[in-house]
């Protein structure tokens, strides 16, 4: 089942209101966007993806906070948190609680004659994601950015979750041409960054490390959920700059995201990686139990 609503955005400063009247249901196959909409024509917009487990959206608050942060970076009106939370709850109520799912929130700049275009979708996903058990092989690909890109060139929108995903999809195609499944981007200086659709976590002993979001990486909501759990389960956690060779030599490494959750990295540039199947299973079990 697929659920789609267009959202008439309410000003963030306004309180209360009947949010249902601002939701317009749309058939998944119906035309809904102007061909001149900046999101469709230029990728000029932001989005968030939220996992749904057992009839609940998983930690929507951090996703809404990141959507607002992306909107600020893009000079878009910030979303009304209460309105968007209502929309999320409405979509979840229409989905099968026995199946997993994914909710997508989108804000575009609209057309020159309109306010921003906003919508929310909900789709069911398979209960079992193959990569969680089988893992993925990755290649390291140069993103072409210095590590301080966010400070040096803020107009590059590093750290915002924008609709402009063409380079990310091109990177995944390049990975498959090289016989791999996924990508870990690197900076010009040789630091590991993130995946095209995921955050990176490596383990060395009892320490879990992720590349810092201050270097142009998107702040990882799933990664933060895992770090909160890990700190109560005997692990230390750290966000810092990670050299690319640290990924290859780690005791284990993962790509983590809202839909696939925790996916072990099995190889880096053909180098076979150590795996921690028990920890992978425990982390996925924790995420799947969250509502």
Coordinates of C-alpha atoms in Angstrom, one line a residue:
X1 CA 0.0 0.0 0.0
X2 CA 1.2 3.5 -0.9
X3 CA -0.2 6.6 0.8
X4 CA 0.4 10.1 -0.6
X5 CA -0.7 13.5 0.8
X6 CA 0.2 17.0 -0.5
X7 CA 0.7 19.3 2.5
X8 CA -0.4 23.0 2.5
X9 CA 2.4 24.4 4.8
X10 CA 1.4 26.3 7.9
X11 CA 3.7 29.1 9.1
X12 CA 6.0 27.8 11.8
X13 CA 5.0 30.7 14.0
X14 CA 1.3 29.8 14.0
X15 CA -0.1 27.5 16.7
X16 CA -2.9 25.1 16.7
X17 CA -5.2 24.7 13.7
X18 CA -7.0 21.8 12.0
X19 CA -4.0 20.1 10.3
X20 CA -6.2 17.5 8.6
X21 CA -7.7 20.3 6.4
X22 CA -4.2 21.0 5.2
X23 CA -3.6 17.4 3.9
X24 CA -4.8 16.6 0.4
X25 CA -4.8 12.9 -0.5
X26 CA -3.4 12.1 -3.9
X27 CA -3.5 8.8 -5.8
X28 CA 0.0 7.5 -6.2
X29 CA -0.3 7.5 -10.0
X30 CA -2.0 10.9 -10.3
X31 CA -0.2 14.0 -11.5
X32 CA 0.6 16.2 -8.6
X33 CA 3.5 18.5 -9.5
X34 CA 3.9 21.4 -11.9
X35 CA 6.6 20.6 -14.5
X36 CA 8.0 24.0 -13.4
X37 CA 8.4 22.9 -9.8
X38 CA 11.9 23.6 -8.7
X39 CA 12.1 20.2 -7.0
X40 CA 11.4 18.4 -10.3
X41 CA 13.2 20.8 -12.6
X42 CA 16.4 21.5 -10.5
X43 CA 16.4 19.2 -7.5
X44 CA 15.9 22.4 -5.4
X45 CA 14.5 21.0 -2.2
X46 CA 15.1 18.9 0.9
X47 CA 13.7 15.6 2.1
X48 CA 13.8 13.1 5.0
X49 CA 13.2 9.3 5.1
X50 CA 11.8 7.7 8.2
X51 CA 11.5 3.9 8.9
X52 CA 8.3 2.4 10.2
X53 CA 8.3 -0.6 12.5
X54 CA 5.3 -2.4 13.9
X55 CA 2.9 0.4 13.3
X56 CA 5.2 3.2 14.6
X57 CA 7.4 5.7 12.9
X58 CA 11.0 5.3 14.2
X59 CA 12.1 8.4 16.1
X60 CA 10.4 11.0 13.9
X61 CA 11.6 13.9 16.1
X62 CA 15.3 13.8 15.0
X63 CA 14.2 13.5 11.4
X64 CA 12.0 16.6 11.7
X65 CA 14.9 18.5 13.3
X66 CA 17.2 17.5 10.5
X67 CA 14.5 18.5 7.9
X68 CA 14.4 21.9 9.6
X69 CA 18.2 22.2 9.6
X70 CA 18.3 21.3 5.9
X71 CA 15.6 23.9 5.1
X72 CA 17.6 26.6 6.9
X73 CA 20.7 25.8 4.9
X74 CA 18.7 25.9 1.7
X75 CA 17.0 29.2 2.7
X76 CA 13.6 27.5 2.6
X77 CA 10.8 28.1 5.2
X78 CA 11.3 25.8 8.2
X79 CA 8.6 23.2 8.5
X80 CA 5.9 23.5 11.2
X81 CA 6.9 20.6 13.5
X82 CA 3.5 19.9 14.9
X83 CA 1.9 19.9 11.5
X84 CA 4.4 17.5 10.0
X85 CA 4.2 15.3 13.1
X86 CA 0.5 15.1 12.6
X87 CA 1.0 14.2 8.9
X88 CA 3.4 11.4 9.9
X89 CA 1.0 10.0 12.4
X90 CA -1.8 10.1 9.8
X91 CA 0.2 8.2 7.2
X92 CA 1.3 5.6 9.8
X93 CA -2.3 5.0 10.8
X94 CA -3.1 4.0 7.2
X95 CA -0.2 1.5 6.8
X96 CA -0.3 -2.2 7.7
X97 CA 1.1 -2.5 11.2
X98 CA 2.3 -6.0 10.5
X99 CA 4.7 -4.8 7.8
X100 CA 7.7 -2.5 7.7
X101 CA 7.5 0.7 5.9
X102 CA 9.2 4.0 4.9
X103 CA 7.9 7.5 5.1
X104 CA 9.3 10.3 2.9
X105 CA 9.0 14.0 3.7
X106 CA 9.7 16.5 0.9
X107 CA 9.8 20.3 0.7
X108 CA 10.7 22.0 -2.6
X109 CA 11.0 25.6 -3.6
X110 CA 7.8 25.3 -5.6
X111 CA 7.3 27.4 -8.7
X112 CA 8.0 31.1 -9.2
X113 CA 4.3 31.8 -8.6
X114 CA 3.8 29.5 -5.6
X115 CA 4.9 28.8 -2.0
X116 CA 7.0 25.7 -1.4
X117 CA 5.6 22.4 -2.5
X118 CA 5.3 19.9 0.3
X119 CA 4.3 16.3 0.4
X120 CA 4.5 13.1 2.5
X121 CA 4.4 9.5 1.3
X122 CA 4.2 6.1 3.0
X123 CA 5.2 2.8 1.4
X124 CA 5.5 -0.7 2.7
X125 CA 8.9 -2.4 2.6
X126 CA 9.9 -6.0 2.9
X127 CA 10.2 -7.3 6.4
X128 CA 13.6 -8.8 5.6
X129 CA 16.3 -6.7 3.9
X130 CA 18.9 -9.0 2.4
X131 CA 21.9 -6.7 3.0
X132 CA 21.4 -6.9 6.8
X133 CA 22.5 -10.5 6.8
X134 CA 24.7 -10.7 3.7
X135 CA 26.4 -7.3 3.9
X136 CA 27.7 -5.2 1.1
X137 CA 31.1 -4.7 -0.6
X138 CA 32.1 -1.1 -1.0
X139 CA 34.6 1.0 -3.0
X140 CA 36.2 4.2 -1.8
X141 CA 35.4 7.0 -4.2
X142 CA 36.8 10.5 -4.0
X143 CA 34.0 13.0 -3.5
X144 CA 36.3 15.8 -4.8
X145 CA 35.8 17.9 -1.7
X146 CA 38.3 19.1 0.9
X147 CA 37.5 18.1 4.5
X148 CA 36.5 21.6 5.4
X149 CA 34.1 22.1 2.5
X150 CA 31.2 23.1 4.8
X151 CA 33.2 26.1 6.1
X152 CA 35.0 26.9 2.9
X153 CA 32.1 26.8 0.6
X154 CA 28.7 26.8 2.4
X155 CA 26.9 27.2 -0.9
X156 CA 27.8 23.6 -1.7
X157 CA 25.1 22.7 0.9
X158 CA 27.3 20.1 2.6
X159 CA 25.4 18.6 5.5
X160 CA 21.9 19.3 4.0
X161 CA 19.7 16.4 2.8
X162 CA 18.8 17.9 -0.6
X163 CA 16.9 16.4 -3.5
X164 CA 20.0 16.8 -5.7
X165 CA 21.1 13.1 -5.5
X166 CA 22.3 12.7 -9.0
X167 CA 26.0 12.5 -8.0
X168 CA 25.1 10.0 -5.3
X169 CA 23.3 7.7 -7.8
X170 CA 26.2 8.1 -10.2
X171 CA 28.6 6.9 -7.5
X172 CA 26.5 3.8 -6.9
X173 CA 26.5 3.0 -10.6
X174 CA 30.3 3.4 -10.6
X175 CA 30.5 1.0 -7.7
X176 CA 28.6 -1.6 -9.6
X177 CA 30.8 -1.1 -12.6
X178 CA 33.7 -2.0 -10.3
X179 CA 32.0 -5.1 -9.0
X180 CA 30.9 -3.7 -5.7
X181 CA 27.6 -2.9 -4.0
X182 CA 28.0 0.4 -2.4
X183 CA 30.3 3.4 -1.8
X184 CA 32.2 5.1 1.0
X185 CA 33.1 8.7 -0.1
X186 CA 36.5 10.1 0.8
X187 CA 37.8 13.7 1.0
X188 CA 40.6 15.1 -1.0
X189 CA 42.9 14.5 2.0
X190 CA 42.0 10.8 2.3
X191 CA 39.4 10.9 5.1
X192 CA 36.4 8.6 5.0
X193 CA 33.1 10.5 4.9
X194 CA 29.8 8.7 4.4
X195 CA 27.9 6.6 1.9
X196 CA 25.6 8.0 -0.8
X197 CA 22.5 7.0 1.3
X198 CA 24.0 6.0 4.6
X199 CA 26.3 6.9 7.5
X200 CA 29.6 5.0 8.3
X201 CA 30.4 3.4 11.6
X202 CA 33.6 1.4 12.3
X203 CA 34.5 -0.6 15.4
X204 CA 37.9 -0.9 17.0
X205 CA 37.8 -3.0 20.1
X206 CA 34.9 -1.6 22.3
X207 CA 34.9 1.8 20.5
X208 CA 32.5 2.7 17.8
X209 CA 33.5 5.7 15.6
X210 CA 31.7 7.7 12.9
X211 CA 33.1 10.5 10.8
X212 CA 32.1 13.9 12.2
X213 CA 29.2 15.7 10.7
X214 CA 31.0 19.0 10.9
X215 CA 33.0 18.0 7.9
X216 CA 30.2 18.0 5.4
X217 CA 28.7 14.7 6.3
X218 CA 24.9 14.5 6.9
X219 CA 24.2 14.1 10.6
X220 CA 23.1 10.5 10.9
X221 CA 19.8 9.9 12.8
X222 CA 20.2 6.1 12.7
X223 CA 23.9 6.4 13.7
X224 CA 22.9 8.5 16.7
X225 CA 20.3 6.0 17.8
X226 CA 22.9 3.3 17.7
X227 CA 25.5 5.3 19.6
X228 CA 22.9 6.0 22.3
X229 CA 22.3 2.3 22.6
X230 CA 26.0 1.4 22.4
X231 CA 26.9 3.7 25.3
X232 CA 24.5 1.7 27.5
X233 CA 25.9 -1.7 26.3
X234 CA 29.6 -1.5 27.1
X235 CA 30.9 0.5 24.1
X236 CA 32.5 3.8 23.9
X237 CA 31.5 6.1 21.0
X238 CA 33.3 8.9 19.2
X239 CA 32.7 11.3 16.3
X240 CA 35.9 12.3 14.6
X241 CA 37.9 12.4 11.4
X242 CA 38.5 8.9 10.1
X243 CA 41.3 8.1 7.7
X244 CA 40.3 5.8 4.8
X245 CA 42.8 3.1 5.9
X246 CA 41.1 2.9 9.3
X247 CA 38.0 1.5 7.5
X248 CA 40.0 -1.3 5.9
X249 CA 41.8 -2.2 9.2
X250 CA 38.7 -1.9 11.5
X251 CA 37.5 -4.9 13.5
X252 CA 34.1 -4.3 11.8
X253 CA 32.4 -1.6 9.7
X254 CA 28.8 -0.8 8.8
X255 CA 26.7 1.4 6.6
X256 CA 23.6 2.5 8.5
X257 CA 20.4 4.2 7.3
X258 CA 16.7 4.5 8.1
X259 CA 15.5 1.8 5.7
X260 CA 18.2 -0.8 5.5
X261 CA 19.2 -0.2 9.1
X262 CA 22.6 -1.8 9.9
X263 CA 24.4 -3.3 7.0
X264 CA 27.9 -4.9 7.5
X265 CA 30.7 -4.0 5.1
X266 CA 32.2 -7.2 3.8
X267 CA 35.0 -5.8 1.6
X268 CA 36.6 -2.5 0.9
X269 CA 38.2 -2.1 -2.6
X270 CA 38.4 -5.9 -2.8
X271 CA 40.0 -6.2 0.7
X272 CA 37.9 -8.7 2.7
X273 CA 36.8 -7.2 6.0
X274 CA 36.3 -8.7 9.4
X275 CA 32.6 -9.0 10.4
X276 CA 30.8 -8.9 13.7
X277 CA 27.6 -10.8 13.0
X278 CA 26.5 -10.9 16.7
X279 CA 26.8 -7.1 17.1
X280 CA 25.1 -6.5 13.7
X281 CA 22.2 -8.6 14.8
X282 CA 22.0 -6.9 18.2
X283 CA 22.0 -3.4 16.6
X284 CA 19.3 -4.3 14.1
X285 CA 17.2 -5.9 16.8
X286 CA 17.4 -2.7 18.8
X287 CA 16.4 -0.5 15.9
X288 CA 13.5 -2.8 14.9
X289 CA 12.2 -2.5 18.4
X290 CA 12.1 1.3 18.4
X291 CA 8.9 3.2 17.8

